[in-house]
């Protein structure tokens, strides 16, 4: 599903963010990516949806060869990968419904089909009754639920999340994690960077630890392993 072969990333200012990463993630896995701030977790995640390109090495995601992918094909990749961010990244002038509909691949879909799919996604995250609210009218946890609905509306094989609970209180974070758990149970691969120690230590999934741009630990039922 996801494979990196000896991937290096040096940013234009000379910062070496990743120094030779090799990893394989199979279909249906749930993977936490942990490590100190500045370790390279976001860079690792950004490479997967071609937000940034590797300096060296090979990356394959859901059959796409990331470093060879033409810019005009990036939207196609993004429709096959759902992405969830710490700061939600909803469009502020669009309602919850419109934010999810905007992400939906509409080619060949009728108005009725769009309405059903967007409605189903919002029902599924528990926001069916708030679909006509703007992001500013929703709590942080609700905004993240909209972002989760947006990430899954195209039924992607992979969902990638960069600290999705970083701005949420513990109870709200657990609600969001339960959504990811349910998405994973349907067979979707999940890769999530997180600093949430309690969640990682309770859920016992695969844990990949990155430090100074290298994988220092990869455990199948791992723990968080840091004190922060
Ligand atoms: P993490 O997500 O683990 O905090 P990042 O991948 O964000 O780590 O960052 C890894 C290293 O790369 C850090 O030293 C960071 O300052 C640097 N970095 C991240 N993004 C950029 C960028 N766009 N330009 C230059 N350096 C960057
Ligand atoms: P939380 O305490 O979980 O962060 P909030 O206090 O922000 O939640 O919101 C509580 C409820 O009120 C939410 O269901 C939200 O949708 C609703 N709400 C918050 N702000 C507005 C608003 N400006 N207009 C309408 N509903 C709102």
PDB file of C-alpha atoms and ligand atoms in Angstrom:
ATOM      1  CA  UNK A   1       0.000   0.000   0.000  1.00  0.00           C
ATOM      2  CA  UNK A   2       2.781   2.415   1.026  1.00  0.00           C
ATOM      3  CA  UNK A   3       6.473   1.836   0.476  1.00  0.00           C
ATOM      4  CA  UNK A   4       9.501   4.071   0.940  1.00  0.00           C
ATOM      5  CA  UNK A   5      12.920   2.980  -0.269  1.00  0.00           C
ATOM      6  CA  UNK A   6      15.924   4.877   1.127  1.00  0.00           C
ATOM      7  CA  UNK A   7      14.137   8.232   1.163  1.00  0.00           C
ATOM      8  CA  UNK A   8      16.068  11.405   1.926  1.00  0.00           C
ATOM      9  CA  UNK A   9      14.664  14.907   2.253  1.00  0.00           C
ATOM     10  CA  UNK A  10      16.847  18.000   2.405  1.00  0.00           C
ATOM     11  CA  UNK A  11      14.862  21.272   2.353  1.00  0.00           C
ATOM     12  CA  UNK A  12      16.121  24.088   0.094  1.00  0.00           C
ATOM     13  CA  UNK A  13      17.607  25.904   3.134  1.00  0.00           C
ATOM     14  CA  UNK A  14      19.846  22.882   3.776  1.00  0.00           C
ATOM     15  CA  UNK A  15      17.875  21.302   6.648  1.00  0.00           C
ATOM     16  CA  UNK A  16      18.140  17.512   6.444  1.00  0.00           C
ATOM     17  CA  UNK A  17      14.676  16.372   7.592  1.00  0.00           C
ATOM     18  CA  UNK A  18      14.831  12.677   6.591  1.00  0.00           C
ATOM     19  CA  UNK A  19      18.036  10.653   6.314  1.00  0.00           C
ATOM     20  CA  UNK A  20      17.414   7.345   4.591  1.00  0.00           C
ATOM     21  CA  UNK A  21      13.919   6.101   5.477  1.00  0.00           C
ATOM     22  CA  UNK A  22      12.790   2.646   4.297  1.00  0.00           C
ATOM     23  CA  UNK A  23       9.413   1.311   5.345  1.00  0.00           C
ATOM     24  CA  UNK A  24       6.490  -0.805   4.127  1.00  0.00           C
ATOM     25  CA  UNK A  25       2.909  -0.350   5.263  1.00  0.00           C
ATOM     26  CA  UNK A  26       0.372  -2.969   4.187  1.00  0.00           C
ATOM     27  CA  UNK A  27      -3.265  -2.526   3.248  1.00  0.00           C
ATOM     28  CA  UNK A  28      -5.470  -2.281   6.317  1.00  0.00           C
ATOM     29  CA  UNK A  29      -2.716  -1.387   8.793  1.00  0.00           C
ATOM     30  CA  UNK A  30      -3.105   1.296  11.453  1.00  0.00           C
ATOM     31  CA  UNK A  31       0.230   3.022  12.066  1.00  0.00           C
ATOM     32  CA  UNK A  32       1.177   5.690  14.591  1.00  0.00           C
ATOM     33  CA  UNK A  33       4.196   7.837  13.775  1.00  0.00           C
ATOM     34  CA  UNK A  34       5.791   9.205  16.945  1.00  0.00           C
ATOM     35  CA  UNK A  35       8.933  11.111  17.873  1.00  0.00           C
ATOM     36  CA  UNK A  36      10.171  14.438  19.260  1.00  0.00           C
ATOM     37  CA  UNK A  37       9.286  17.773  17.610  1.00  0.00           C
ATOM     38  CA  UNK A  38      11.472  18.377  14.590  1.00  0.00           C
ATOM     39  CA  UNK A  39      12.205  14.652  14.140  1.00  0.00           C
ATOM     40  CA  UNK A  40      10.734  14.534  10.618  1.00  0.00           C
ATOM     41  CA  UNK A  41       7.212  13.154  11.222  1.00  0.00           C
ATOM     42  CA  UNK A  42       5.407  15.839   9.198  1.00  0.00           C
ATOM     43  CA  UNK A  43       7.907  15.548   6.383  1.00  0.00           C
ATOM     44  CA  UNK A  44       7.373  11.765   6.332  1.00  0.00           C
ATOM     45  CA  UNK A  45       3.598  12.337   6.074  1.00  0.00           C
ATOM     46  CA  UNK A  46       3.829  15.178   3.536  1.00  0.00           C
ATOM     47  CA  UNK A  47       5.878  13.006   1.187  1.00  0.00           C
ATOM     48  CA  UNK A  48       3.028  10.480   1.082  1.00  0.00           C
ATOM     49  CA  UNK A  49       0.522  12.927  -0.392  1.00  0.00           C
ATOM     50  CA  UNK A  50       3.135  14.747  -2.494  1.00  0.00           C
ATOM     51  CA  UNK A  51       2.948  17.981  -0.512  1.00  0.00           C
ATOM     52  CA  UNK A  52       6.739  17.840  -0.789  1.00  0.00           C
ATOM     53  CA  UNK A  53       9.083  15.784  -2.959  1.00  0.00           C
ATOM     54  CA  UNK A  54      11.928  13.526  -1.820  1.00  0.00           C
ATOM     55  CA  UNK A  55      15.496  14.647  -2.515  1.00  0.00           C
ATOM     56  CA  UNK A  56      16.417  11.013  -3.124  1.00  0.00           C
ATOM     57  CA  UNK A  57      14.727   7.607  -2.912  1.00  0.00           C
ATOM     58  CA  UNK A  58      11.496   5.993  -4.046  1.00  0.00           C
ATOM     59  CA  UNK A  59       7.965   6.354  -2.672  1.00  0.00           C
ATOM     60  CA  UNK A  60       4.925   4.349  -3.710  1.00  0.00           C
ATOM     61  CA  UNK A  61       1.458   5.080  -2.344  1.00  0.00           C
ATOM     62  CA  UNK A  62      -1.559   3.069  -3.471  1.00  0.00           C
ATOM     63  CA  UNK A  63       0.087   2.296  -6.804  1.00  0.00           C
ATOM     64  CA  UNK A  64       1.289   5.867  -7.453  1.00  0.00           C
ATOM     65  CA  UNK A  65       5.025   6.442  -7.914  1.00  0.00           C
ATOM     66  CA  UNK A  66       5.233   9.674  -5.956  1.00  0.00           C
ATOM     67  CA  UNK A  67       8.550  11.057  -7.170  1.00  0.00           C
ATOM     68  CA  UNK A  68       7.629  10.486 -10.821  1.00  0.00           C
ATOM     69  CA  UNK A  69       4.053  11.750 -10.506  1.00  0.00           C
ATOM     70  CA  UNK A  70       3.349  14.679 -12.841  1.00  0.00           C
ATOM     71  CA  UNK A  71       1.924  17.795 -11.188  1.00  0.00           C
ATOM     72  CA  UNK A  72      -1.293  17.450 -13.194  1.00  0.00           C
ATOM     73  CA  UNK A  73      -1.799  13.957 -11.690  1.00  0.00           C
ATOM     74  CA  UNK A  74      -1.533  15.168  -8.080  1.00  0.00           C
ATOM     75  CA  UNK A  75      -5.307  15.820  -7.771  1.00  0.00           C
ATOM     76  CA  UNK A  76      -5.890  12.196  -8.814  1.00  0.00           C
ATOM     77  CA  UNK A  77      -3.533  11.022  -6.048  1.00  0.00           C
ATOM     78  CA  UNK A  78      -5.245  13.273  -3.509  1.00  0.00           C
ATOM     79  CA  UNK A  79      -8.633  11.734  -4.329  1.00  0.00           C
ATOM     80  CA  UNK A  80      -7.176   8.334  -3.462  1.00  0.00           C
ATOM     81  CA  UNK A  81      -5.755   9.524  -0.149  1.00  0.00           C
ATOM     82  CA  UNK A  82      -7.716  11.246   2.592  1.00  0.00           C
ATOM     83  CA  UNK A  83      -5.745  13.797   4.619  1.00  0.00           C
ATOM     84  CA  UNK A  84      -6.638  15.165   8.066  1.00  0.00           C
ATOM     85  CA  UNK A  85      -4.682  18.020   9.667  1.00  0.00           C
ATOM     86  CA  UNK A  86      -4.187  19.335  13.203  1.00  0.00           C
ATOM     87  CA  UNK A  87      -5.821  22.662  12.302  1.00  0.00           C
ATOM     88  CA  UNK A  88      -8.704  21.053  10.316  1.00  0.00           C
ATOM     89  CA  UNK A  89      -8.150  23.217   7.198  1.00  0.00           C
ATOM     90  CA  UNK A  90     -11.836  23.706   6.456  1.00  0.00           C
ATOM     91  CA  UNK A  91     -12.850  26.465   4.058  1.00  0.00           C
ATOM     92  CA  UNK A  92     -14.319  29.095   6.433  1.00  0.00           C
ATOM     93  CA  UNK A  93     -16.978  30.486   4.092  1.00  0.00           C
ATOM     94  CA  UNK A  94     -18.418  27.077   3.213  1.00  0.00           C
ATOM     95  CA  UNK A  95     -20.821  25.067   5.356  1.00  0.00           C
ATOM     96  CA  UNK A  96     -19.916  21.607   6.657  1.00  0.00           C
ATOM     97  CA  UNK A  97     -21.910  20.137   3.750  1.00  0.00           C
ATOM     98  CA  UNK A  98     -20.145  22.342   1.179  1.00  0.00           C
ATOM     99  CA  UNK A  99     -16.700  21.550   2.618  1.00  0.00           C
ATOM    100  CA  UNK A 100     -17.305  17.833   2.159  1.00  0.00           C
ATOM    101  CA  UNK A 101     -19.015  18.240  -1.236  1.00  0.00           C
ATOM    102  CA  UNK A 102     -16.061  20.337  -2.459  1.00  0.00           C
ATOM    103  CA  UNK A 103     -13.714  17.372  -1.906  1.00  0.00           C
ATOM    104  CA  UNK A 104     -15.981  14.864  -3.590  1.00  0.00           C
ATOM    105  CA  UNK A 105     -14.944  13.587  -6.972  1.00  0.00           C
ATOM    106  CA  UNK A 106     -18.034  14.596  -8.932  1.00  0.00           C
ATOM    107  CA  UNK A 107     -17.187  13.139 -12.339  1.00  0.00           C
ATOM    108  CA  UNK A 108     -20.295  11.364 -13.541  1.00  0.00           C
ATOM    109  CA  UNK A 109     -22.170  11.759 -10.261  1.00  0.00           C
ATOM    110  CA  UNK A 110     -25.679  13.190 -10.311  1.00  0.00           C
ATOM    111  CA  UNK A 111     -26.786  15.935  -7.946  1.00  0.00           C
ATOM    112  CA  UNK A 112     -28.774  13.334  -6.018  1.00  0.00           C
ATOM    113  CA  UNK A 113     -25.754  11.032  -5.663  1.00  0.00           C
ATOM    114  CA  UNK A 114     -23.571  13.892  -4.392  1.00  0.00           C
ATOM    115  CA  UNK A 115     -26.232  14.823  -1.858  1.00  0.00           C
ATOM    116  CA  UNK A 116     -26.497  11.241  -0.655  1.00  0.00           C
ATOM    117  CA  UNK A 117     -22.748  10.659  -0.375  1.00  0.00           C
ATOM    118  CA  UNK A 118     -22.066  13.927   1.440  1.00  0.00           C
ATOM    119  CA  UNK A 119     -25.055  13.380   3.707  1.00  0.00           C
ATOM    120  CA  UNK A 120     -23.949   9.815   4.475  1.00  0.00           C
ATOM    121  CA  UNK A 121     -20.393  10.943   5.307  1.00  0.00           C
ATOM    122  CA  UNK A 122     -21.662  13.650   7.669  1.00  0.00           C
ATOM    123  CA  UNK A 123     -24.193  11.270   9.260  1.00  0.00           C
ATOM    124  CA  UNK A 124     -21.406   8.757   9.726  1.00  0.00           C
ATOM    125  CA  UNK A 125     -19.302  11.210  11.766  1.00  0.00           C
ATOM    126  CA  UNK A 126     -22.396  12.227  13.748  1.00  0.00           C
ATOM    127  CA  UNK A 127     -22.943  15.655  12.216  1.00  0.00           C
ATOM    128  CA  UNK A 128     -25.976  15.044  10.018  1.00  0.00           C
ATOM    129  CA  UNK A 129     -27.964  17.634  11.957  1.00  0.00           C
ATOM    130  CA  UNK A 130     -25.280  20.349  11.625  1.00  0.00           C
ATOM    131  CA  UNK A 131     -24.437  20.047   7.943  1.00  0.00           C
ATOM    132  CA  UNK A 132     -25.570  23.577   7.138  1.00  0.00           C
ATOM    133  CA  UNK A 133     -23.403  25.255   9.794  1.00  0.00           C
ATOM    134  CA  UNK A 134     -20.221  27.151   9.033  1.00  0.00           C
ATOM    135  CA  UNK A 135     -16.953  25.986  10.639  1.00  0.00           C
ATOM    136  CA  UNK A 136     -17.053  29.027  12.980  1.00  0.00           C
ATOM    137  CA  UNK A 137     -20.384  27.777  14.354  1.00  0.00           C
ATOM    138  CA  UNK A 138     -18.938  24.378  15.266  1.00  0.00           C
ATOM    139  CA  UNK A 139     -16.728  23.323  18.170  1.00  0.00           C
ATOM    140  CA  UNK A 140     -13.157  22.164  17.465  1.00  0.00           C
ATOM    141  CA  UNK A 141     -14.155  18.525  17.749  1.00  0.00           C
ATOM    142  CA  UNK A 142     -17.050  19.048  15.356  1.00  0.00           C
ATOM    143  CA  UNK A 143     -14.802  20.817  12.848  1.00  0.00           C
ATOM    144  CA  UNK A 144     -12.434  17.858  12.977  1.00  0.00           C
ATOM    145  CA  UNK A 145     -15.404  15.513  12.380  1.00  0.00           C
ATOM    146  CA  UNK A 146     -16.210  17.504   9.244  1.00  0.00           C
ATOM    147  CA  UNK A 147     -12.562  17.121   8.174  1.00  0.00           C
ATOM    148  CA  UNK A 148     -12.812  13.355   8.780  1.00  0.00           C
ATOM    149  CA  UNK A 149     -16.009  13.222   6.680  1.00  0.00           C
ATOM    150  CA  UNK A 150     -14.181  15.125   3.929  1.00  0.00           C
ATOM    151  CA  UNK A 151     -11.249  12.691   4.115  1.00  0.00           C
ATOM    152  CA  UNK A 152     -13.432   9.616   3.615  1.00  0.00           C
ATOM    153  CA  UNK A 153     -16.105  10.855   1.188  1.00  0.00           C
ATOM    154  CA  UNK A 154     -14.157   9.552  -1.838  1.00  0.00           C
ATOM    155  CA  UNK A 155     -13.720   6.183  -0.109  1.00  0.00           C
ATOM    156  CA  UNK A 156      -9.891   6.342  -0.227  1.00  0.00           C
ATOM    157  CA  UNK A 157      -7.677   3.304   0.401  1.00  0.00           C
ATOM    158  CA  UNK A 158      -5.465   5.348   2.744  1.00  0.00           C
ATOM    159  CA  UNK A 159      -6.123   8.109   5.259  1.00  0.00           C
ATOM    160  CA  UNK A 160      -3.144  10.117   6.470  1.00  0.00           C
ATOM    161  CA  UNK A 161      -3.424  12.322   9.540  1.00  0.00           C
ATOM    162  CA  UNK A 162      -0.910  14.784  10.963  1.00  0.00           C
ATOM    163  CA  UNK A 163      -1.618  15.303  14.678  1.00  0.00           C
ATOM    164  CA  UNK A 164      -5.405  15.226  14.208  1.00  0.00           C
ATOM    165  CA  UNK A 165      -6.029  15.551  17.963  1.00  0.00           C
ATOM    166  CA  UNK A 166      -3.307  18.156  18.604  1.00  0.00           C
ATOM    167  CA  UNK A 167      -5.815  21.006  19.100  1.00  0.00           C
ATOM    168  CA  UNK A 168      -8.477  19.000  20.959  1.00  0.00           C
ATOM    169  CA  UNK A 169      -9.138  18.229  24.622  1.00  0.00           C
ATOM    170  CA  UNK A 170      -8.736  14.585  25.783  1.00  0.00           C
ATOM    171  CA  UNK A 171     -12.433  13.610  25.619  1.00  0.00           C
ATOM    172  CA  UNK A 172     -12.894  15.125  22.181  1.00  0.00           C
ATOM    173  CA  UNK A 173      -9.658  13.445  21.033  1.00  0.00           C
ATOM    174  CA  UNK A 174     -11.025  10.037  22.013  1.00  0.00           C
ATOM    175  CA  UNK A 175     -14.165  10.684  19.973  1.00  0.00           C
ATOM    176  CA  UNK A 176     -12.043  11.441  16.913  1.00  0.00           C
ATOM    177  CA  UNK A 177      -9.836   8.390  17.526  1.00  0.00           C
ATOM    178  CA  UNK A 178     -12.917   6.166  17.646  1.00  0.00           C
ATOM    179  CA  UNK A 179     -13.835   7.431  14.180  1.00  0.00           C
ATOM    180  CA  UNK A 180     -10.387   6.490  12.857  1.00  0.00           C
ATOM    181  CA  UNK A 181     -10.688   3.097  14.520  1.00  0.00           C
ATOM    182  CA  UNK A 182     -14.030   2.499  12.755  1.00  0.00           C
ATOM    183  CA  UNK A 183     -12.604   3.683   9.423  1.00  0.00           C
ATOM    184  CA  UNK A 184      -9.713   1.239   9.860  1.00  0.00           C
ATOM    185  CA  UNK A 185     -12.123  -1.602  10.687  1.00  0.00           C
ATOM    186  CA  UNK A 186     -13.666  -1.086   7.236  1.00  0.00           C
ATOM    187  CA  UNK A 187     -10.246  -1.920   5.734  1.00  0.00           C
ATOM    188  CA  UNK A 188      -8.832   1.585   5.171  1.00  0.00           C
ATOM    189  CA  UNK A 189      -5.125   1.994   5.915  1.00  0.00           C
ATOM    190  CA  UNK A 190      -4.410   4.724   8.484  1.00  0.00           C
ATOM    191  CA  UNK A 191      -1.090   6.511   9.037  1.00  0.00           C
ATOM    192  CA  UNK A 192      -1.167   9.049  11.846  1.00  0.00           C
ATOM    193  CA  UNK A 193       1.531  11.269  13.344  1.00  0.00           C
ATOM    194  CA  UNK A 194       0.683  11.980  16.960  1.00  0.00           C
ATOM    195  CA  UNK A 195       1.974  13.263  20.301  1.00  0.00           C
ATOM    196  CA  UNK A 196      -0.970  11.701  22.122  1.00  0.00           C
ATOM    197  CA  UNK A 197       0.705   9.318  24.545  1.00  0.00           C
ATOM    198  CA  UNK A 198      -2.496   7.978  26.181  1.00  0.00           C
ATOM    199  CA  UNK A 199      -4.105   7.129  22.864  1.00  0.00           C
ATOM    200  CA  UNK A 200      -1.018   5.338  21.490  1.00  0.00           C
ATOM    201  CA  UNK A 201      -0.494   3.386  24.713  1.00  0.00           C
ATOM    202  CA  UNK A 202      -4.143   2.357  24.956  1.00  0.00           C
ATOM    203  CA  UNK A 203      -4.834   1.433  21.323  1.00  0.00           C
ATOM    204  CA  UNK A 204      -1.692  -0.705  20.810  1.00  0.00           C
ATOM    205  CA  UNK A 205      -1.216  -0.413  17.068  1.00  0.00           C
ATOM    206  CA  UNK A 206       1.956  -0.458  14.995  1.00  0.00           C
ATOM    207  CA  UNK A 207       4.256   2.348  16.161  1.00  0.00           C
ATOM    208  CA  UNK A 208       7.027   3.832  14.020  1.00  0.00           C
ATOM    209  CA  UNK A 209       9.329   6.183  15.958  1.00  0.00           C
ATOM    210  CA  UNK A 210      11.326   8.764  14.025  1.00  0.00           C
ATOM    211  CA  UNK A 211      14.266  10.650  15.533  1.00  0.00           C
ATOM    212  CA  UNK A 212      16.569  13.014  13.650  1.00  0.00           C
ATOM    213  CA  UNK A 213      15.161  11.858  10.318  1.00  0.00           C
ATOM    214  CA  UNK A 214      15.594   8.136  10.854  1.00  0.00           C
ATOM    215  CA  UNK A 215      13.329   5.288  11.955  1.00  0.00           C
ATOM    216  CA  UNK A 216      14.641   4.244  15.360  1.00  0.00           C
ATOM    217  CA  UNK A 217      11.817   1.868  16.329  1.00  0.00           C
ATOM    218  CA  UNK A 218       9.077  -0.070  14.507  1.00  0.00           C
ATOM    219  CA  UNK A 219       6.861  -2.267  16.701  1.00  0.00           C
ATOM    220  CA  UNK A 220       3.675  -4.117  15.781  1.00  0.00           C
ATOM    221  CA  UNK A 221       1.816  -3.483  19.057  1.00  0.00           C
ATOM    222  CA  UNK A 222       3.932  -0.590  20.195  1.00  0.00           C
ATOM    223  CA  UNK A 223       3.894   2.073  22.857  1.00  0.00           C
ATOM    224  CA  UNK A 224       4.477   5.822  22.746  1.00  0.00           C
ATOM    225  CA  UNK A 225       7.821   5.615  24.516  1.00  0.00           C
ATOM    226  CA  UNK A 226       8.393   9.319  25.266  1.00  0.00           C
ATOM    227  CA  UNK A 227       7.616  11.320  28.381  1.00  0.00           C
ATOM    228  CA  UNK A 228       6.097  14.422  26.697  1.00  0.00           C
TER     229      UNK A 228
HETATM  230  P1  LIG B   1       8.111  16.930  13.070  1.00  0.00           P
HETATM  231  O1  LIG B   1       6.828  16.795  12.319  1.00  0.00           O
HETATM  232  O2  LIG B   1       8.602  15.636  13.634  1.00  0.00           O
HETATM  233  O3  LIG B   1       8.075  18.020  14.099  1.00  0.00           O
HETATM  234  P2  LIG B   1       9.156  18.078  10.596  1.00  0.00           P
HETATM  235  O4  LIG B   1       9.085  17.077   9.519  1.00  0.00           O
HETATM  236  O5  LIG B   1       8.135  19.160  10.645  1.00  0.00           O
HETATM  237  O6  LIG B   1       9.245  17.330  12.005  1.00  0.00           O
HETATM  238  O7  LIG B   1      10.583  18.796  10.527  1.00  0.00           O
HETATM  239  C1  LIG B   1      11.817  18.070  10.396  1.00  0.00           C
HETATM  240  C2  LIG B   1      12.949  19.084  10.239  1.00  0.00           C
HETATM  241  O8  LIG B   1      12.783  19.764   8.990  1.00  0.00           O
HETATM  242  C3  LIG B   1      12.969  20.175  11.300  1.00  0.00           C
HETATM  243  O9  LIG B   1      14.314  20.528  11.542  1.00  0.00           O
HETATM  244  C4  LIG B   1      12.209  21.301  10.647  1.00  0.00           C
HETATM  245  O10 LIG B   1      12.621  22.538  11.173  1.00  0.00           O
HETATM  246  C5  LIG B   1      12.642  21.151   9.188  1.00  0.00           C
HETATM  247  N1  LIG B   1      11.633  21.638   8.232  1.00  0.00           N
HETATM  248  C6  LIG B   1      10.343  21.258   8.125  1.00  0.00           C
HETATM  249  N2  LIG B   1       9.735  21.878   7.102  1.00  0.00           N
HETATM  250  C7  LIG B   1      10.685  22.675   6.525  1.00  0.00           C
HETATM  251  C8  LIG B   1      10.693  23.573   5.423  1.00  0.00           C
HETATM  252  N3  LIG B   1       9.603  23.766   4.670  1.00  0.00           N
HETATM  253  N4  LIG B   1      11.856  24.211   5.132  1.00  0.00           N
HETATM  254  C9  LIG B   1      12.958  24.011   5.874  1.00  0.00           C
HETATM  255  N5  LIG B   1      13.024  23.178   6.923  1.00  0.00           N
HETATM  256  C10 LIG B   1      11.909  22.515   7.261  1.00  0.00           C
HETATM  257  P1  LIG B   2     -17.060  22.544  22.880  1.00  0.00           P
HETATM  258  O1  LIG B   2     -17.263  22.961  24.314  1.00  0.00           O
HETATM  259  O2  LIG B   2     -17.202  21.068  22.665  1.00  0.00           O
HETATM  260  O3  LIG B   2     -15.838  23.124  22.236  1.00  0.00           O
HETATM  261  P2  LIG B   2     -18.727  24.671  21.923  1.00  0.00           P
HETATM  262  O4  LIG B   2     -19.034  25.244  23.285  1.00  0.00           O
HETATM  263  O5  LIG B   2     -17.817  25.393  21.027  1.00  0.00           O
HETATM  264  O6  LIG B   2     -18.298  23.141  22.088  1.00  0.00           O
HETATM  265  O7  LIG B   2     -20.082  24.455  21.149  1.00  0.00           O
HETATM  266  C1  LIG B   2     -21.139  23.725  21.745  1.00  0.00           C
HETATM  267  C2  LIG B   2     -22.242  23.556  20.717  1.00  0.00           C
HETATM  268  O8  LIG B   2     -22.774  24.812  20.286  1.00  0.00           O
HETATM  269  C3  LIG B   2     -21.709  22.874  19.479  1.00  0.00           C
HETATM  270  O9  LIG B   2     -22.594  21.822  19.173  1.00  0.00           O
HETATM  271  C4  LIG B   2     -21.714  23.923  18.385  1.00  0.00           C
HETATM  272  O10 LIG B   2     -22.151  23.364  17.180  1.00  0.00           O
HETATM  273  C5  LIG B   2     -22.691  24.935  18.878  1.00  0.00           C
HETATM  274  N1  LIG B   2     -22.199  26.287  18.557  1.00  0.00           N
HETATM  275  C6  LIG B   2     -21.062  26.859  18.948  1.00  0.00           C
HETATM  276  N2  LIG B   2     -20.938  28.117  18.447  1.00  0.00           N
HETATM  277  C7  LIG B   2     -22.034  28.326  17.702  1.00  0.00           C
HETATM  278  C8  LIG B   2     -22.520  29.434  16.926  1.00  0.00           C
HETATM  279  N3  LIG B   2     -21.811  30.563  16.808  1.00  0.00           N
HETATM  280  N4  LIG B   2     -23.686  29.287  16.286  1.00  0.00           N
HETATM  281  C9  LIG B   2     -24.391  28.158  16.387  1.00  0.00           C
HETATM  282  N5  LIG B   2     -24.007  27.082  17.119  1.00  0.00           N
HETATM  283  C10 LIG B   2     -22.859  27.174  17.774  1.00  0.00           C
END
